[in-house]
CSV table of C-alpha atoms and ligand atoms in Angstrom, one decimal:
chain,number,residue,atom,x,y,z
A,1,MET,CA,14.0,-5.9,2.2
A,2,ALA,CA,15.7,-9.3,1.9
A,3,LEU,CA,14.8,-9.9,-1.8
A,4,SER,CA,17.4,-11.0,-4.1
A,5,ARG,CA,18.1,-9.1,-7.3
A,6,ARG,CA,17.0,-11.9,-9.5
A,7,ALA,CA,13.6,-12.3,-7.4
A,8,PHE,CA,13.2,-8.6,-7.6
A,9,VAL,CA,13.6,-8.6,-11.6
A,10,ARG,CA,11.5,-11.8,-11.8
A,11,SER,CA,8.7,-10.1,-9.9
A,12,LEU,CA,8.9,-7.1,-12.1
A,13,GLY,CA,8.5,-9.5,-15.1
A,14,VAL,CA,5.5,-11.4,-13.8
A,15,GLY,CA,3.3,-8.5,-12.4
A,16,GLY,CA,0.9,-9.5,-9.8
A,17,ALA,CA,1.2,-13.3,-10.5
A,18,GLY,CA,4.3,-14.0,-8.6
A,19,ALA,CA,4.4,-15.0,-4.9
A,20,LEU,CA,5.3,-11.3,-4.3
A,21,SER,CA,3.5,-9.0,-6.6
A,22,THR,CA,5.4,-6.2,-8.2
A,23,ALA,CA,3.1,-3.6,-6.3
A,24,TRP,CA,3.6,-5.4,-3.1
A,25,VAL,CA,7.4,-5.2,-3.4
A,26,VAL,CA,8.0,-1.7,-4.6
A,27,GLY,CA,5.1,-0.1,-2.9
A,28,ARG,CA,6.4,-0.9,0.7
A,29,GLY,CA,8.8,1.2,2.6
A,30,HIS,CA,9.6,1.5,6.3
A,31,GLU,CA,7.7,4.3,8.0
A,32,ALA,CA,7.1,2.2,11.1
A,33,LEU,CA,10.7,1.0,11.2
A,34,ALA,CA,12.0,4.6,10.9
A,35,TRP,CA,10.1,5.2,14.3
A,36,GLY,CA,11.9,2.5,16.2
A,37,PRO,CA,12.6,-1.3,16.3
A,38,ASP,CA,9.5,-3.2,16.0
A,39,PRO,CA,10.2,-7.0,15.9
A,40,LEU,CA,7.1,-7.9,14.0
A,41,GLU,CA,7.7,-5.2,11.4
A,42,ALA,CA,11.3,-6.3,11.1
A,43,ALA,CA,10.2,-9.9,10.6
A,44,LEU,CA,7.7,-8.9,8.0
A,45,GLN,CA,10.4,-7.0,6.1
A,46,ALA,CA,12.6,-10.1,6.2
A,47,ALA,CA,10.0,-12.5,5.2
A,48,PRO,CA,6.8,-10.8,3.8
A,49,GLN,CA,3.6,-13.0,4.2
A,50,GLN,CA,0.7,-12.6,1.8
A,51,ASP,CA,-1.8,-13.5,4.4
A,52,VAL,CA,-0.9,-10.7,6.9
A,53,ILE,CA,-2.8,-7.5,6.3
A,54,ARG,CA,-0.1,-4.9,7.0
A,55,ILE,CA,-1.8,-1.5,7.4
A,56,SER,CA,0.7,0.1,9.8
A,57,SER,CA,3.0,2.3,7.6
A,58,ASN,CA,0.8,4.4,5.3
A,59,GLU,CA,2.1,2.6,2.3
A,60,ASN,CA,0.3,2.1,-1.0
A,61,ALA,CA,-0.7,-1.4,-1.4
A,62,ARG,CA,-1.3,-1.1,-5.0
A,63,GLY,CA,2.3,0.1,-5.8
A,64,PRO,CA,3.1,2.1,-8.9
A,65,GLY,CA,1.0,2.4,-12.0
A,66,ASP,CA,1.5,0.4,-15.1
A,67,ALA,CA,3.3,3.2,-16.9
A,68,ALA,CA,5.9,3.4,-14.2
A,69,LEU,CA,6.3,-0.5,-14.2
A,70,GLU,CA,6.6,-0.6,-17.8
A,71,ALA,CA,9.2,2.1,-18.0
A,72,MET,CA,11.4,0.4,-15.2
A,73,ARG,CA,11.0,-2.9,-17.0
A,74,GLU,CA,12.4,-1.3,-20.2
A,75,VAL,CA,15.6,0.0,-18.5
A,76,ILE,CA,16.5,-3.4,-16.9
A,77,ASP,CA,18.9,-4.3,-19.7
A,78,GLY,CA,22.2,-2.9,-20.8
A,79,ARG,CA,21.1,0.5,-19.7
A,80,VAL,CA,21.4,0.0,-16.0
A,81,GLY,CA,25.1,-0.6,-16.6
A,82,ARG,CA,25.4,3.0,-17.1
A,83,TYR,CA,25.2,5.9,-14.5
A,84,GLY,CA,22.0,7.2,-15.9
A,85,ARG,CA,22.8,10.9,-14.9
A,86,ASP,CA,20.6,12.3,-17.6
A,87,VAL,CA,17.4,10.9,-16.2
A,88,VAL,CA,18.4,11.5,-12.5
A,89,ARG,CA,19.8,14.9,-12.8
A,90,VAL,CA,18.0,16.4,-15.8
A,91,ALA,CA,14.7,14.6,-16.8
A,92,LEU,CA,13.5,14.0,-13.2
A,93,PRO,CA,13.8,17.4,-11.7
A,94,GLU,CA,12.4,18.9,-14.9
A,95,ALA,CA,9.4,16.6,-14.8
A,96,ILE,CA,8.8,17.2,-11.0
A,97,ALA,CA,8.8,20.9,-11.7
A,98,ARG,CA,6.5,20.6,-14.7
A,99,ARG,CA,4.1,18.4,-12.8
A,100,VAL,CA,3.9,20.4,-9.6
A,101,GLY,CA,3.7,23.6,-11.6
A,102,HIS,CA,3.3,27.1,-9.9
A,103,GLY,CA,6.3,28.5,-11.7
A,104,LEU,CA,8.8,25.8,-10.4
A,105,THR,CA,11.8,25.1,-12.7
A,106,ALA,CA,14.4,22.3,-12.2
A,107,GLU,CA,16.5,24.6,-10.2
A,108,ASN,CA,13.9,24.7,-7.5
A,109,ILE,CA,13.9,21.0,-7.0
A,110,LEU,CA,16.1,18.9,-4.8
A,111,THR,CA,15.8,15.2,-5.0
A,112,THR,CA,16.7,12.6,-2.5
A,113,THR,CA,16.4,8.9,-1.7
A,114,GLY,CA,13.1,9.5,0.2
A,115,SER,CA,11.7,12.8,1.7
A,116,GLY,CA,12.9,11.6,5.2
A,117,HIS,CA,16.2,12.9,4.2
A,118,ILE,CA,14.9,16.4,3.4
A,119,LEU,CA,13.4,16.3,7.0
A,120,GLU,CA,16.7,15.3,8.6
A,121,ALA,CA,18.8,17.7,6.7
A,122,SER,CA,16.6,20.7,7.1
A,123,VAL,CA,16.4,20.1,10.9
A,124,ARG,CA,20.2,20.0,10.8
A,125,ALA,CA,20.3,23.2,8.6
A,126,PHE,CA,18.0,25.4,10.8
A,127,VAL,CA,17.6,24.0,14.3
A,128,SER,CA,20.3,24.4,16.9
A,129,PRO,CA,20.5,24.7,20.7
A,130,ASP,CA,19.3,28.3,20.8
A,131,ARG,CA,17.0,27.8,17.7
A,132,PRO,CA,14.1,25.4,18.5
A,133,LEU,CA,11.9,23.4,16.3
A,134,VAL,CA,8.1,24.1,16.3
A,135,ASN,CA,5.8,21.0,15.5
A,136,GLY,CA,2.3,20.0,16.1
A,137,ALA,CA,1.5,17.4,18.8
A,138,PRO,CA,0.9,14.9,17.5
A,139,SER,CA,2.5,15.2,14.1
A,140,TYR,CA,5.2,13.4,12.1
A,141,SER,CA,7.8,13.1,14.8
A,142,SER,CA,11.1,12.3,13.0
A,143,PRO,CA,12.1,16.1,12.9
A,144,ASN,CA,11.7,16.0,16.8
A,145,ARG,CA,14.2,13.2,17.0
A,146,THR,CA,16.7,15.0,14.7
A,147,ALA,CA,16.2,18.3,16.7
A,148,GLN,CA,17.0,16.3,19.9
A,149,THR,CA,20.1,14.7,18.2
A,150,VAL,CA,21.5,18.3,17.5
A,151,GLY,CA,20.7,19.6,20.9
A,152,GLY,CA,17.8,21.7,19.9
A,153,SER,CA,14.4,21.8,21.8
A,154,VAL,CA,11.0,21.1,20.4
A,155,ARG,CA,8.1,23.5,21.0
A,156,ALA,CA,5.3,21.0,20.7
A,157,VAL,CA,1.9,22.7,20.0
A,158,PRO,CA,-1.1,20.7,20.9
A,159,LEU,CA,-3.8,20.2,18.2
A,160,LEU,CA,-7.1,21.9,18.4
A,161,PRO,CA,-10.2,19.9,19.6
A,162,ASN,CA,-11.1,19.1,16.0
A,163,LEU,CA,-7.7,17.4,15.8
A,164,LYS,CA,-6.3,20.0,13.2
A,165,LEU,CA,-3.0,21.6,13.8
A,166,ASP,CA,-3.3,24.9,15.8
A,167,LEU,CA,-1.8,27.2,13.2
A,168,ASP,CA,-2.3,30.2,15.4
A,169,GLY,CA,-0.5,28.6,18.3
A,170,MET,CA,2.3,27.5,16.1
A,171,ALA,CA,2.8,31.0,14.7
A,172,VAL,CA,3.2,32.3,18.2
A,173,ALA,CA,5.6,29.4,19.0
A,174,ALA,CA,7.5,30.3,15.8
A,175,ASN,CA,8.9,33.5,17.3
A,176,GLY,CA,12.6,33.0,17.4
A,177,ALA,CA,12.4,29.4,16.4
A,178,GLY,CA,14.9,27.7,13.8
A,179,MET,CA,12.2,26.0,11.9
A,180,VAL,CA,8.4,25.1,11.8
A,181,PHE,CA,7.5,21.7,10.6
A,182,LEU,CA,4.0,22.0,9.2
A,183,CYS,CA,2.5,18.7,8.0
A,184,ASN,CA,-0.3,19.2,5.6
A,185,PRO,CA,-2.3,16.8,5.6
A,186,ASN,CA,-1.0,15.8,9.0
A,187,ASN,CA,0.3,12.5,9.9
A,188,PRO,CA,-1.2,10.8,12.1
A,189,THR,CA,-4.5,12.7,12.4
A,190,ALA,CA,-5.1,12.8,8.5
A,191,THR,CA,-6.7,16.2,8.5
A,192,GLY,CA,-5.7,19.0,6.2
A,193,HIS,CA,-5.5,22.8,5.9
A,194,ALA,CA,-6.6,24.9,3.0
A,195,LEU,CA,-3.8,26.6,1.0
A,196,SER,CA,-5.3,30.0,2.1
A,197,ASP,CA,-4.7,29.1,5.7
A,198,VAL,CA,-1.2,27.7,5.1
A,199,ALA,CA,-0.3,30.9,3.2
A,200,ALA,CA,-1.7,33.2,5.7
A,201,PHE,CA,0.4,31.3,8.3
A,202,ILE,CA,3.6,31.5,6.2
A,203,ARG,CA,3.0,35.2,5.7
A,204,ARG,CA,2.5,35.9,9.3
A,205,VAL,CA,5.5,33.9,10.6
A,206,LYS,CA,7.7,35.6,7.9
A,207,SER,CA,6.7,39.0,9.1
A,208,SER,CA,7.0,38.3,12.9
A,209,SER,CA,10.1,36.0,12.8
A,210,PRO,CA,11.8,36.4,9.3
A,211,ASP,CA,14.7,34.1,10.1
A,212,THR,CA,12.6,31.2,11.0
A,213,ALA,CA,12.4,28.4,8.3
A,214,ILE,CA,9.2,26.7,7.4
A,215,LEU,CA,8.9,23.2,6.0
A,216,VAL,CA,5.5,22.2,4.6
A,217,ASP,CA,5.6,18.4,4.4
A,218,GLU,CA,3.1,17.5,1.8
A,219,ALA,CA,3.7,13.6,1.7
A,220,TYR,CA,0.1,12.9,1.6
A,221,ILE,CA,-1.4,15.8,-0.5
A,222,GLU,CA,-2.1,13.8,-3.6
A,223,TYR,CA,-4.7,12.0,-1.6
A,224,ALA,CA,-6.5,15.1,-0.6
A,225,THR,CA,-9.9,15.4,-2.1
A,226,ASP,CA,-10.9,18.7,-0.3
A,227,THR,CA,-10.0,21.0,-3.3
A,228,ALA,CA,-9.0,23.8,-0.9
A,229,ILE,CA,-6.1,21.6,0.2
A,230,GLU,CA,-3.3,22.6,-2.3
A,231,THR,CA,0.5,22.7,-2.5
A,232,ALA,CA,2.4,25.6,-0.9
A,233,ALA,CA,4.9,25.5,-4.0
A,234,ALA,CA,4.2,29.1,-4.9
A,235,GLN,CA,4.9,30.1,-1.2
A,236,SER,CA,8.3,28.2,-1.4
A,237,LEU,CA,9.3,30.6,-4.3
A,238,GLU,CA,8.1,33.6,-2.4
A,239,TYR,CA,10.3,33.4,0.6
A,240,ASP,CA,13.8,32.6,1.6
A,241,ASP,CA,13.9,29.3,3.7
A,242,VAL,CA,10.3,28.2,3.1
A,243,PHE,CA,10.1,24.9,1.3
A,244,ILE,CA,8.0,22.0,0.6
A,245,ALA,CA,8.8,18.2,0.9
A,246,ARG,CA,7.1,15.7,-1.3
A,247,THR,CA,7.5,11.9,-1.7
A,248,PHE,CA,6.9,9.2,-4.1
A,249,SER,CA,6.4,6.6,-1.2
A,250,LYS,CA,2.5,7.3,-0.8
A,251,ALA,CA,0.2,7.9,-3.8
A,252,TYR,CA,3.0,7.1,-6.2
A,253,GLY,CA,3.4,3.7,-4.7
A,254,MET,CA,7.2,3.7,-4.7
A,255,ALA,CA,8.1,3.6,-1.0
A,256,GLY,CA,10.5,0.5,-1.4
A,257,LEU,CA,12.2,2.5,-4.4
A,258,ARG,CA,13.1,5.5,-2.1
A,259,ILE,CA,12.5,8.9,-3.8
A,260,GLY,CA,11.4,12.2,-2.6
A,261,TYR,CA,12.2,15.9,-2.9
A,262,ALA,CA,12.1,19.4,-1.7
A,263,ALA,CA,11.0,22.5,-3.7
A,264,GLY,CA,12.2,26.0,-3.0
A,265,ARG,CA,14.4,28.8,-3.8
A,266,PRO,CA,18.0,27.6,-5.0
A,267,ALA,CA,19.7,29.4,-2.0
A,268,THR,CA,17.3,27.6,0.5
A,269,LEU,CA,17.9,24.2,-1.2
A,270,GLU,CA,21.6,24.8,-1.0
A,271,LYS,CA,21.4,25.0,2.8
A,272,ILE,CA,19.6,21.8,3.1
A,273,ALA,CA,21.8,20.0,0.7
A,274,SER,CA,25.0,20.9,2.5
A,275,ALA,CA,23.7,20.0,6.0
A,276,TRP,CA,23.3,16.3,5.5
A,277,GLY,CA,23.9,13.5,3.0
A,278,LEU,CA,20.8,13.2,0.8
A,279,GLY,CA,21.7,10.0,-1.0
A,280,GLU,CA,21.8,9.4,-4.8
A,281,ILE,CA,18.7,8.2,-6.6
A,282,ASN,CA,19.3,5.3,-8.9
A,283,MET,CA,18.4,5.2,-12.6
A,284,LEU,CA,15.6,2.6,-12.2
A,285,THR,CA,13.8,4.7,-9.7
A,286,ALA,CA,14.2,8.0,-11.5
A,287,THR,CA,12.8,6.3,-14.8
A,288,GLY,CA,9.8,5.0,-12.8
A,289,ALA,CA,9.2,8.4,-11.2
A,290,VAL,CA,9.4,10.2,-14.5
A,291,ALA,CA,7.0,7.8,-16.1
A,292,SER,CA,4.6,8.3,-13.1
A,293,LEU,CA,4.7,12.0,-13.4
A,294,ASN,CA,3.9,11.8,-16.9
A,295,ASP,CA,0.8,9.7,-16.3
A,296,PRO,CA,-1.6,12.0,-14.3
A,297,ALA,CA,-4.7,9.8,-15.3
A,298,HIS,CA,-3.2,7.1,-13.2
A,299,MET,CA,-2.9,9.5,-10.3
A,300,ASP,CA,-6.5,10.6,-10.7
A,301,ALA,CA,-7.5,6.9,-10.6
A,302,GLU,CA,-5.4,6.2,-7.5
A,303,ARG,CA,-6.9,9.1,-5.6
A,304,GLU,CA,-10.5,7.9,-6.6
A,305,GLU,CA,-9.6,4.3,-5.5
A,306,ASN,CA,-8.3,5.5,-2.2
A,307,ARG,CA,-11.3,7.7,-1.7
A,308,ARG,CA,-13.6,4.8,-2.2
A,309,ILE,CA,-11.7,2.5,0.2
A,310,ARG,CA,-11.4,5.4,2.8
A,311,GLU,CA,-15.3,6.1,2.6
A,312,PHE,CA,-15.9,2.3,3.1
A,313,THR,CA,-13.7,2.1,6.1
A,314,ILE,CA,-14.9,5.3,7.7
A,315,ASN,CA,-18.5,4.1,7.4
A,316,ALA,CA,-17.7,0.7,8.8
A,317,PHE,CA,-16.2,2.4,11.9
A,318,LYS,CA,-19.3,4.7,12.0
A,319,GLU,CA,-21.7,1.8,11.9
A,320,MET,CA,-19.7,0.4,14.8
A,321,GLY,CA,-20.1,3.6,16.7
A,322,TYR,CA,-16.6,5.0,16.3
A,323,GLU,CA,-15.5,8.3,14.7
A,324,ALA,CA,-12.6,9.0,12.4
A,325,THR,CA,-11.3,12.4,11.6
A,326,ASP,CA,-12.0,13.9,8.1
A,327,SER,CA,-9.2,12.0,6.4
A,328,GLN,CA,-7.5,13.7,3.4
A,329,THR,CA,-5.0,10.9,3.2
A,330,ASN,CA,-4.5,7.2,2.8
A,331,PHE,CA,-4.9,6.5,6.4
A,332,LEU,CA,-7.5,6.9,9.3
A,333,PHE,CA,-7.2,8.3,12.8
A,334,VAL,CA,-9.9,6.7,14.8
A,335,ASN,CA,-11.2,7.3,18.2
A,336,ILE,CA,-11.4,3.7,19.4
A,337,ARG,CA,-12.0,4.9,23.1
A,338,ARG,CA,-9.4,2.6,24.4
A,339,PRO,CA,-5.6,2.3,24.5
A,340,ALA,CA,-4.1,1.9,21.0
A,341,ALA,CA,-1.8,-0.8,22.2
A,342,GLU,CA,-4.6,-3.0,23.3
A,343,PHE,CA,-6.4,-2.6,19.9
A,344,ARG,CA,-3.2,-3.2,18.1
A,345,ASP,CA,-2.3,-6.4,20.0
A,346,ALA,CA,-5.8,-7.8,19.4
A,347,ALA,CA,-5.7,-7.1,15.7
A,348,ARG,CA,-2.2,-8.5,15.5
A,349,GLU,CA,-3.6,-11.8,16.9
A,350,HIS,CA,-6.0,-11.9,13.9
A,351,GLY,CA,-3.2,-11.2,11.4
A,352,VAL,CA,-3.9,-7.5,11.0
A,353,ILE,CA,-1.0,-5.1,11.8
A,354,VAL,CA,-2.2,-1.5,12.5
A,355,GLY,CA,-0.1,1.7,13.4
A,356,ARG,CA,1.9,2.4,16.5
A,357,ASP,CA,1.2,4.6,19.4
A,358,PHE,CA,0.9,8.4,18.8
A,359,PRO,CA,1.4,10.3,22.1
A,360,PRO,CA,-0.4,12.1,23.5
A,361,MET,CA,-3.4,10.5,22.1
A,362,GLU,CA,-2.3,6.8,22.4
A,363,GLN,CA,-4.9,6.2,25.1
A,364,THR,CA,-7.8,6.9,22.7
A,365,HIS,CA,-6.8,6.9,19.2
A,366,ALA,CA,-5.5,4.4,16.5
A,367,ARG,CA,-4.0,5.2,13.1
A,368,ILE,CA,-5.0,2.6,10.5
A,369,SER,CA,-3.6,2.8,7.0
A,370,LEU,CA,-5.6,1.9,4.1
A,371,GLY,CA,-4.8,-1.1,2.2
A,372,THR,CA,-6.7,-2.6,-0.8
A,373,MET,CA,-10.5,-2.7,-0.7
A,374,ASP,CA,-10.2,-6.5,-0.2
A,375,GLU,CA,-7.7,-6.1,2.7
A,376,MET,CA,-9.9,-3.4,4.4
A,377,GLN,CA,-12.9,-5.5,4.0
A,378,ARG,CA,-11.2,-8.4,5.8
A,379,ALA,CA,-9.6,-6.1,8.4
A,380,VAL,CA,-13.1,-4.6,9.1
A,381,GLU,CA,-14.4,-8.1,10.2
A,382,VAL,CA,-11.4,-8.2,12.5
A,383,PHE,CA,-12.1,-4.7,14.0
A,384,LYS,CA,-15.7,-5.8,14.4
A,385,ARG,CA,-14.8,-8.7,16.5
A,386,ILE,CA,-12.4,-6.5,18.7
A,387,LEU,CA,-14.6,-3.4,19.1
A,388,GLU,CA,-18.0,-5.0,19.4
A,389,THR,CA,-17.2,-7.2,22.4
B,401,PLP,C1,4.6,13.0,6.8
B,401,PLP,C2,5.7,12.2,6.4
B,401,PLP,N1,6.8,12.7,5.9
B,401,PLP,C3,7.9,12.1,5.4
B,401,PLP,C4,7.9,10.8,5.3
B,401,PLP,C5,9.1,10.1,4.8
B,401,PLP,O1,8.7,9.4,3.5
B,401,PLP,P1,9.9,8.8,2.7
B,401,PLP,O2,11.2,8.9,3.4
B,401,PLP,O3,9.5,7.5,2.4
B,401,PLP,O4,9.8,9.7,1.4
B,401,PLP,C6,6.8,10.0,5.8
B,401,PLP,C7,6.6,8.6,5.7
B,401,PLP,O5,5.8,8.0,6.2
B,401,PLP,C8,5.6,10.8,6.4
B,401,PLP,O6,4.4,10.3,6.7
């Protein structure tokens, strides 16, 4: 993002009162840009405008909580002149392991500058020309692109009619595969699977195809309100080459600060770390992350606020006669019964930027991220104008 260091520090100091609020700056990342060059997204990155409602990249419009912002403000003094290895290499993995629980310790945590690096590195570690990748279709597709880069094929398993991942179909496809990518909850469909089903899937794949790695991507799991949807952290300790990926880009509101991690057995993490550069987290980001992890009350409030906004937006679509899936995330997948591109172009004309195409469902479904309540109230008025004419 084209924001000078001085402006960044100034925005940290003024909270929400500046032209760019702190939350706006650090809560935004580049999920849509990771997909491919989008001229409008690129222009927005360069010159963010307050009057555009940007609900295209599943970011957190509220940014980090007060404890994280306060902790980051405190280190922007002489301390950022130091390398800050203690917080990055010791305090951060310890705080993550403590928060996720399930028996994890610091040696089970591999931190990176965004979980996207875990996806990239793990495909490079486990997928090859004779060891395909298994993924849902549609699901998060960056692993597919990495697989193609390394000459590996992709076994794309279509979703079930209820738009959930077909775990049985994926288990069959996993035979002889290098890696399974299991996104739970799934992006872009927003649907989630109970831990009991994920655990059964892992058990089945590890007995039928023991050398197949399994990555459970839990980028959105903090937003799940169905209590059956829980982390597969315990499973990541139980088997070789089974690991989870998590990020601070979503519920923790730190997309622009770039931090994510994998959890699993040390030998598994070593394979991932040696396959691709994972970046080095900076001290400011690590400090904010540790403060966030130590503030579970903020996460509860964030989940509740997202649930309130999600319910409002799903109900608004329902009143217009359009169905969204059972979202367990901070975005919706809505059957708009028309091409997503048509809907997207019309919304853009009114200053609302929604998600890109998600083949093979781009003729009927749109992905809409959830912004603030105020943003969604204004976006819904735009959606009404488009969908009710
Ligand atoms: C499912 C999923 N995994 C991973 C990522 C990468 O997130 P980051 O690199 O910001 O941690 C994203 C980003 O949108 C995502 O949706």
